Each structure stands twice: as C-alpha cells, then as structure tokens.
Short mmCIF file of C-alpha atoms in Angstrom, two decimals:
data_model
loop_
_atom_site.label_atom_id
_atom_site.label_comp_id
_atom_site.label_asym_id
_atom_site.label_seq_id
_atom_site.Cartn_x
_atom_site.Cartn_y
_atom_site.Cartn_z
CA UNK J 385 2.86 -44.44 -43.60
CA UNK J 386 -0.87 -45.05 -43.19
CA UNK J 387 -0.80 -42.96 -39.98
CA UNK J 388 0.88 -40.10 -41.77
CA UNK J 389 -1.72 -40.18 -44.58
CA UNK J 390 -4.58 -40.08 -42.06
CA UNK J 391 -2.88 -37.17 -40.26
CA UNK J 392 -2.61 -35.28 -43.53
CA UNK J 393 -6.33 -35.95 -44.20
CA UNK J 394 -7.18 -34.72 -40.71
CA UNK J 395 -5.26 -31.53 -41.24
CA UNK J 396 -7.24 -30.74 -44.32
CA UNK J 397 -10.44 -31.45 -42.27
CA UNK J 398 -9.17 -29.15 -39.53
CA UNK J 399 -8.46 -26.30 -41.85
CA UNK J 400 -11.87 -26.68 -43.50
CA UNK J 401 -14.18 -27.18 -40.54
CA UNK J 402 -12.50 -25.98 -37.33
CA UNK J 403 -10.97 -22.82 -35.79
CA UNK J 404 -7.26 -23.33 -36.00
CA UNK J 405 -6.05 -20.58 -33.62
CA UNK J 406 -8.27 -21.58 -30.68
CA UNK J 407 -8.31 -24.90 -28.85
CA UNK J 408 -9.86 -26.47 -25.79
CA UNK J 409 -8.13 -28.38 -23.06
CA UNK J 410 -9.97 -30.25 -20.34
CA UNK J 411 -8.81 -31.13 -16.83
CA UNK J 412 -11.14 -33.96 -15.92
CA UNK J 413 -11.14 -34.74 -12.15
CA UNK J 414 -12.34 -38.04 -10.62
CA UNK J 415 -12.26 -39.37 -7.08
CA UNK J 416 -11.43 -42.96 -6.31
CA UNK J 417 -10.01 -44.88 -3.30
CA UNK J 418 -9.38 -41.66 -1.44
CA UNK J 419 -7.34 -40.11 -4.26
CA UNK J 420 -8.22 -37.17 -6.57
CA UNK J 421 -7.38 -38.23 -10.12
CA UNK J 422 -6.95 -36.63 -13.53
CA UNK J 423 -7.69 -38.25 -16.91
CA UNK J 424 -4.72 -38.13 -19.35
CA UNK J 425 -4.02 -39.22 -22.90
CA UNK J 426 -0.73 -40.96 -24.05
CA UNK J 427 0.33 -39.82 -27.55
CA UNK J 428 0.42 -42.52 -30.15
CA UNK J 429 3.57 -44.78 -30.04
CA UNK J 430 5.18 -42.69 -27.28
CA UNK J 431 5.43 -42.41 -23.48
CA UNK J 432 4.34 -38.75 -23.56
CA UNK J 433 1.07 -37.62 -22.00
CA UNK J 434 -1.24 -34.62 -22.34
CA UNK J 435 -4.71 -33.43 -21.34
CA UNK J 436 -7.74 -34.28 -23.46
CA UNK J 437 -8.93 -31.48 -25.67
CA UNK J 438 -9.78 -30.49 -29.19
CA UNK J 439 -10.77 -27.86 -31.70
CA UNK J 440 -14.03 -25.90 -32.17
CA UNK J 441 -16.20 -26.31 -35.28
CA UNK J 442 -16.94 -23.11 -37.08
CA UNK J 443 -20.64 -23.33 -36.23
CA UNK J 444 -20.15 -24.65 -32.72
CA UNK J 445 -20.26 -22.67 -29.42
CA UNK J 446 -17.15 -23.12 -27.26
CA UNK J 447 -19.04 -24.79 -24.42
CA UNK J 448 -20.65 -27.21 -26.81
CA UNK J 449 -17.18 -28.14 -28.14
CA UNK J 450 -15.93 -28.80 -24.62
CA UNK J 451 -19.02 -30.98 -23.81
CA UNK J 452 -18.44 -32.88 -27.08
CA UNK J 453 -14.83 -33.50 -26.29
CA UNK J 454 -15.66 -34.70 -22.82
CA UNK J 455 -18.38 -37.15 -24.19
CA UNK J 456 -15.86 -38.56 -26.50
CA UNK J 457 -13.29 -39.17 -23.82
CA UNK J 458 -15.48 -40.35 -20.98
CA UNK J 459 -18.85 -41.58 -22.43
CA UNK J 460 -20.71 -39.27 -20.11
CA UNK J 461 -23.41 -36.85 -21.25
CA UNK J 462 -24.18 -34.98 -17.99
CA UNK J 463 -20.97 -33.45 -16.66
CA UNK J 464 -20.25 -30.57 -14.40
CA UNK J 465 -18.05 -28.41 -16.61
CA UNK J 466 -16.56 -25.01 -15.96
CA UNK J 467 -14.27 -22.67 -17.88
CA UNK J 468 -11.32 -21.55 -15.63
CA UNK J 469 -8.67 -19.82 -17.61
CA UNK J 470 -7.39 -18.82 -21.05
CA UNK J 471 -3.82 -19.88 -21.82
CA UNK J 472 -2.32 -17.51 -24.36
CA UNK J 473 1.49 -17.25 -23.86
CA UNK J 474 3.52 -16.85 -26.99
CA UNK J 475 5.51 -19.93 -26.21
CA UNK J 476 3.50 -22.65 -24.53
CA UNK J 477 6.20 -25.38 -24.62
CA UNK J 478 7.16 -25.66 -20.95
CA UNK J 479 8.78 -29.10 -20.31
CA UNK J 480 9.98 -29.75 -23.81
CA UNK J 481 11.10 -27.26 -26.56
CA UNK J 482 8.97 -26.69 -29.53
CA UNK J 483 11.24 -28.87 -31.67
CA UNK J 484 11.26 -31.65 -29.15
CA UNK J 485 7.44 -31.50 -28.77
CA UNK J 486 6.87 -31.59 -32.60
CA UNK J 487 9.18 -34.60 -32.91
CA UNK J 488 7.38 -36.38 -30.14
CA UNK J 489 4.03 -35.88 -31.89
CA UNK J 490 5.36 -37.86 -34.84
CA UNK J 491 3.73 -35.66 -37.49
CA UNK J 492 4.88 -35.76 -41.17
CA UNK J 493 7.53 -33.12 -41.96
CA UNK J 494 5.23 -31.33 -44.46
CA UNK J 495 2.50 -30.95 -41.79
CA UNK J 496 4.65 -29.47 -38.95
CA UNK J 497 4.06 -25.86 -39.97
CA UNK J 498 0.37 -26.32 -39.38
CA UNK J 499 1.12 -26.70 -35.62
CA UNK J 500 3.70 -23.96 -35.23
CA UNK J 501 1.33 -21.02 -35.35
CA UNK J 502 0.42 -19.42 -32.10
CA UNK J 503 -2.39 -21.15 -30.38
CA UNK J 504 -4.69 -19.93 -27.58
CA UNK J 505 -6.30 -22.55 -25.44
CA UNK J 506 -9.39 -22.23 -23.24
CA UNK J 507 -9.12 -24.34 -20.15
CA UNK J 508 -12.10 -26.22 -18.68
CA UNK J 509 -12.33 -28.40 -15.65
CA UNK J 510 -14.80 -31.21 -15.25
CA UNK J 511 -15.99 -33.18 -12.25
CA UNK J 512 -17.14 -36.74 -12.96
CA UNK J 513 -17.95 -39.95 -11.09
CA UNK J 514 -14.95 -42.18 -11.50
CA UNK J 515 -16.91 -45.44 -11.80
CA UNK J 516 -19.15 -44.04 -14.60
CA UNK J 517 -16.23 -43.09 -16.92
CA UNK J 518 -15.16 -45.12 -19.87
CA UNK J 519 -11.67 -43.68 -20.68
CA UNK J 520 -11.41 -43.54 -24.51
CA UNK J 521 -8.35 -42.40 -26.51
CA UNK J 522 -8.69 -40.33 -29.66
CA UNK J 523 -7.06 -40.75 -33.07
CA UNK J 524 -3.78 -39.23 -32.03
CA UNK J 525 -3.40 -41.32 -28.74
CA UNK J 526 -3.02 -44.94 -27.74
CA UNK J 527 -4.18 -44.76 -24.17
CA UNK J 528 -6.53 -42.77 -22.00
CA UNK J 529 -6.33 -43.40 -18.22
CA UNK J 530 -6.47 -41.97 -14.71
CA UNK J 531 -3.45 -40.57 -12.83
CA UNK J 532 -3.32 -39.58 -9.16
CA UNK J 533 -3.15 -35.84 -9.12
CA UNK J 534 0.14 -35.92 -7.04
CA UNK J 535 1.84 -38.32 -9.55
CA UNK J 536 1.31 -36.46 -12.81
CA UNK J 537 4.31 -36.88 -15.15
CA UNK J 538 5.92 -34.09 -17.18
CA UNK J 539 3.22 -33.36 -19.86
CA UNK J 540 3.41 -31.90 -23.33
CA UNK J 541 2.83 -28.17 -23.83
CA UNK J 542 1.78 -26.26 -20.75
CA UNK J 543 -0.59 -28.87 -19.44
CA UNK J 544 1.08 -29.27 -16.06
CA UNK J 545 0.36 -25.55 -15.49
CA UNK J 546 -3.22 -26.10 -16.52
CA UNK J 547 -3.71 -28.94 -13.91
CA UNK J 548 -2.14 -26.78 -11.16
CA UNK J 549 -4.43 -23.82 -11.96
CA UNK J 550 -7.55 -26.03 -12.30
CA UNK J 551 -6.91 -27.55 -8.85
CA UNK J 552 -6.51 -24.06 -7.37
CA UNK J 553 -9.81 -23.04 -8.99
CA UNK J 554 -11.44 -26.18 -7.68
CA UNK J 555 -10.20 -25.32 -4.16
CA UNK J 556 -11.55 -21.79 -4.39
CA UNK J 557 -14.91 -23.19 -5.59
CA UNK J 558 -15.19 -25.00 -2.23
CA UNK J 559 -15.55 -21.58 -0.57
CA UNK J 560 -18.77 -20.70 -2.42
CA UNK J 561 -20.18 -23.75 -4.05
CA UNK J 562 -20.81 -27.45 -2.96
CA UNK J 563 -18.63 -30.19 -4.30
CA UNK J 564 -19.45 -33.87 -4.35
CA UNK J 565 -22.50 -34.44 -6.49
CA UNK J 566 -20.36 -35.15 -9.59
CA UNK J 567 -17.58 -36.88 -7.76
CA UNK J 568 -19.25 -39.25 -5.28
CA UNK J 569 -21.62 -42.18 -5.95
CA UNK J 570 -25.34 -41.58 -5.41
CA UNK J 571 -25.07 -42.87 -1.75
CA UNK J 572 -22.15 -42.06 0.45
CA UNK J 573 -21.20 -41.61 4.02
CA UNK J 574 -20.29 -38.37 5.80
CA UNK J 575 -16.69 -39.60 6.18
CA UNK J 576 -16.61 -40.18 2.40
CA UNK J 577 -17.66 -36.56 1.81
CA UNK J 578 -15.12 -35.30 4.36
CA UNK J 579 -12.40 -37.29 2.76
CA UNK J 580 -13.20 -35.80 -0.60
CA UNK J 581 -12.98 -32.23 0.78
CA UNK J 582 -9.74 -33.08 2.61
CA UNK J 583 -8.24 -34.50 -0.46
CA UNK J 584 -9.03 -31.53 -2.62
CA UNK J 585 -7.96 -29.01 0.01
CA UNK J 586 -4.86 -30.97 1.06
CA UNK J 587 -5.63 -30.52 4.81
CA UNK J 588 -7.45 -32.22 7.61
CA UNK J 589 -10.82 -30.85 8.78
CA UNK J 590 -12.48 -31.22 12.16
CA UNK J 591 -15.07 -34.00 11.95
CA UNK J 592 -17.82 -32.42 14.04
CA UNK J 593 -17.46 -28.96 12.56
CA UNK J 594 -17.49 -30.40 9.01
CA UNK J 595 -20.58 -32.48 9.61
CA UNK J 596 -22.46 -29.61 11.23
CA UNK J 597 -21.56 -27.16 8.41
CA UNK J 598 -22.53 -29.60 5.60
CA UNK J 599 -25.84 -30.47 7.24
CA UNK J 600 -26.60 -26.78 7.82
CA UNK J 601 -26.59 -26.06 4.06
CA UNK J 602 -29.69 -28.35 3.50
CA UNK J 603 -28.16 -30.09 0.51
CA UNK J 604 -27.88 -33.53 2.05
CA UNK J 605 -30.50 -36.12 2.86
CA UNK J 606 -29.74 -38.75 5.49
CA UNK J 607 -31.09 -42.13 4.48
CA UNK J 608 -32.44 -44.82 6.77
CA UNK J 609 -29.69 -47.18 5.86
CA UNK J 610 -26.10 -47.62 6.92
CA UNK J 611 -22.98 -48.54 5.09
CA UNK J 612 -22.72 -52.41 4.95
CA UNK J 613 -19.65 -54.45 5.76
CA UNK J 614 -18.28 -52.15 8.43
CA UNK J 615 -18.22 -51.90 12.26
CA UNK J 616 -21.26 -52.38 14.46
CA UNK J 617 -22.08 -48.66 14.42
CA UNK J 618 -21.70 -48.28 10.65
CA UNK J 619 -22.16 -44.67 9.46
CA UNK J 620 -25.47 -43.61 7.85
CA UNK J 621 -25.60 -43.19 4.10
CA UNK J 622 -26.44 -39.80 2.58
CA UNK J 623 -27.34 -38.46 -0.85
CA UNK J 624 -27.52 -35.03 -2.26
CA UNK J 625 -30.90 -33.24 -2.69
CA UNK J 626 -30.54 -32.35 -6.25
CA UNK J 627 -32.86 -29.37 -6.16
CA UNK J 628 -31.18 -27.79 -3.07
CA UNK J 629 -27.75 -28.64 -4.48
CA UNK J 630 -28.45 -26.83 -7.76
CA UNK J 631 -29.85 -23.85 -5.83
CA UNK J 632 -26.64 -23.72 -3.79
CA UNK J 633 -24.63 -23.72 -6.99
CA UNK J 634 -26.68 -20.89 -8.35
CA UNK J 635 -26.59 -18.84 -5.13
CA UNK J 636 -22.90 -19.31 -4.45
CA UNK J 637 -23.26 -19.37 -0.68
CA UNK J 638 -20.16 -19.49 1.49
CA UNK J 639 -19.14 -23.10 2.20
CA UNK J 640 -15.82 -22.90 3.99
CA UNK J 641 -15.10 -20.33 6.55
#
C-alpha cells in the first residue's frame, strides 16, 4: 500500500514537472573479463528487467536529462554518451503484451491510464569503465547489475531491440572513431585493446595488422613498464593520449578498413 501511494505521488510529480510523451532509455556498455556487458534494472518485486532511463524536466535539455539519468545509475560524471535512435512505434510492447507489461509493473489500477498513452523514446548509448561504476537502482527497481551482452533476458517494452541497435551503432563507430578510452582502465596492453575490439565486432583480428593500425593513429602512448604477473616477455602497457584521442573523435578518421 505504501508503494502504491508513493507511485501516485510520483505520477503527480511527473505530470507537473516532466514531459510525459518523451522518455530517454540508455544502453550502458562496460567491458570486463573479456566480455562486453550492459547495465540493466530489475523491476521492483519481479524478475523482469529493463534498461535505465527516465523523463525530461520541462526546463532541461535532452542531453542533460540523459547525463543526469546516467549519473544516478552509475555514479559517474564524465561519460561518453551518444544519441543513436528514436523509438516511436505505435506499439512498443515486443516480448509481452501491453496488458502483461502493465501488470508486471505493479502499478495501482487508477494509475494505469497514465502509462498507456503513446510514448516516444530517445535512445542513448554510453561507454563506461566497468570498475568505476556503482550500479544503483531507482525507485521503481530493486536491482541494478551488469549482464553479458550475449545473455540478455527478454526485456520489458522494446528494450531488446534497443540493445541490438546500440551494438550495431557501436560497431559502426569503430570504422570512424576510436573506442577504448571509456571502456579500458588507464593503463592497458595491446592484447587488451585488441580483445575489446574483437569482442565488440564479434570477430578475430590479425594481431600485427591491428597493432600497426592502432599505433599509426597516434592516439596511444607506450609506457616504459610492462604488465606484471605474466610471462618473461610481458607486454608493454599503453595509455591513450587524451588530446589526440579527442581530436580523432572530432575528425572521425577511418579506423577499420
């Protein structure tokens, strides 16, 4: 009963302070133990999952709303964030019907009509360093945690479609912009970087060609230290040259032939 009362109060707040017909959904990618991961939320008192997101304040720019939502879910302030698609199908209930979805949400009966109106969602994808994230659920959810991108369950609404399209967009980005600064730790090896690219692309890359290509872009600095705890000829550590990296982002040079 207390939950339903709070939901009703939140609905009043939404109607007063937020745009009701436009929402934001965020596909947050992280990389850990050789796996590309996505941050998901589990709806309160259910086994049903969805993407993080939220509404836009009347006096708030859309990108500002996306950054705010990401801060609240991850605890991070500096995030690579990019808008990738607008989802505006009339019916956006893909894995479960509208009625099933509304029942799963556990909303009070007199509040259901507030969520039946057509909703347009702007999709963003974010690249974050896994170890720096503090997954934090919101009021409507009990859990926020990482899932391997190839083990995503059936999600509410059209959120599976969002993840598929975000991953396709990320793969396309590899052809004209660098990837890694937001996904890898400050120091990493060339094999670490290659594994990241291979994981995103879903294919193997030639080691020598990859290293030659990456070094040719001038975005990496080789350090005078090697990865510890490995073989005798442990690989050198690298880090990104932030200035050159940001220039490559702006110039959109071709990265993958």
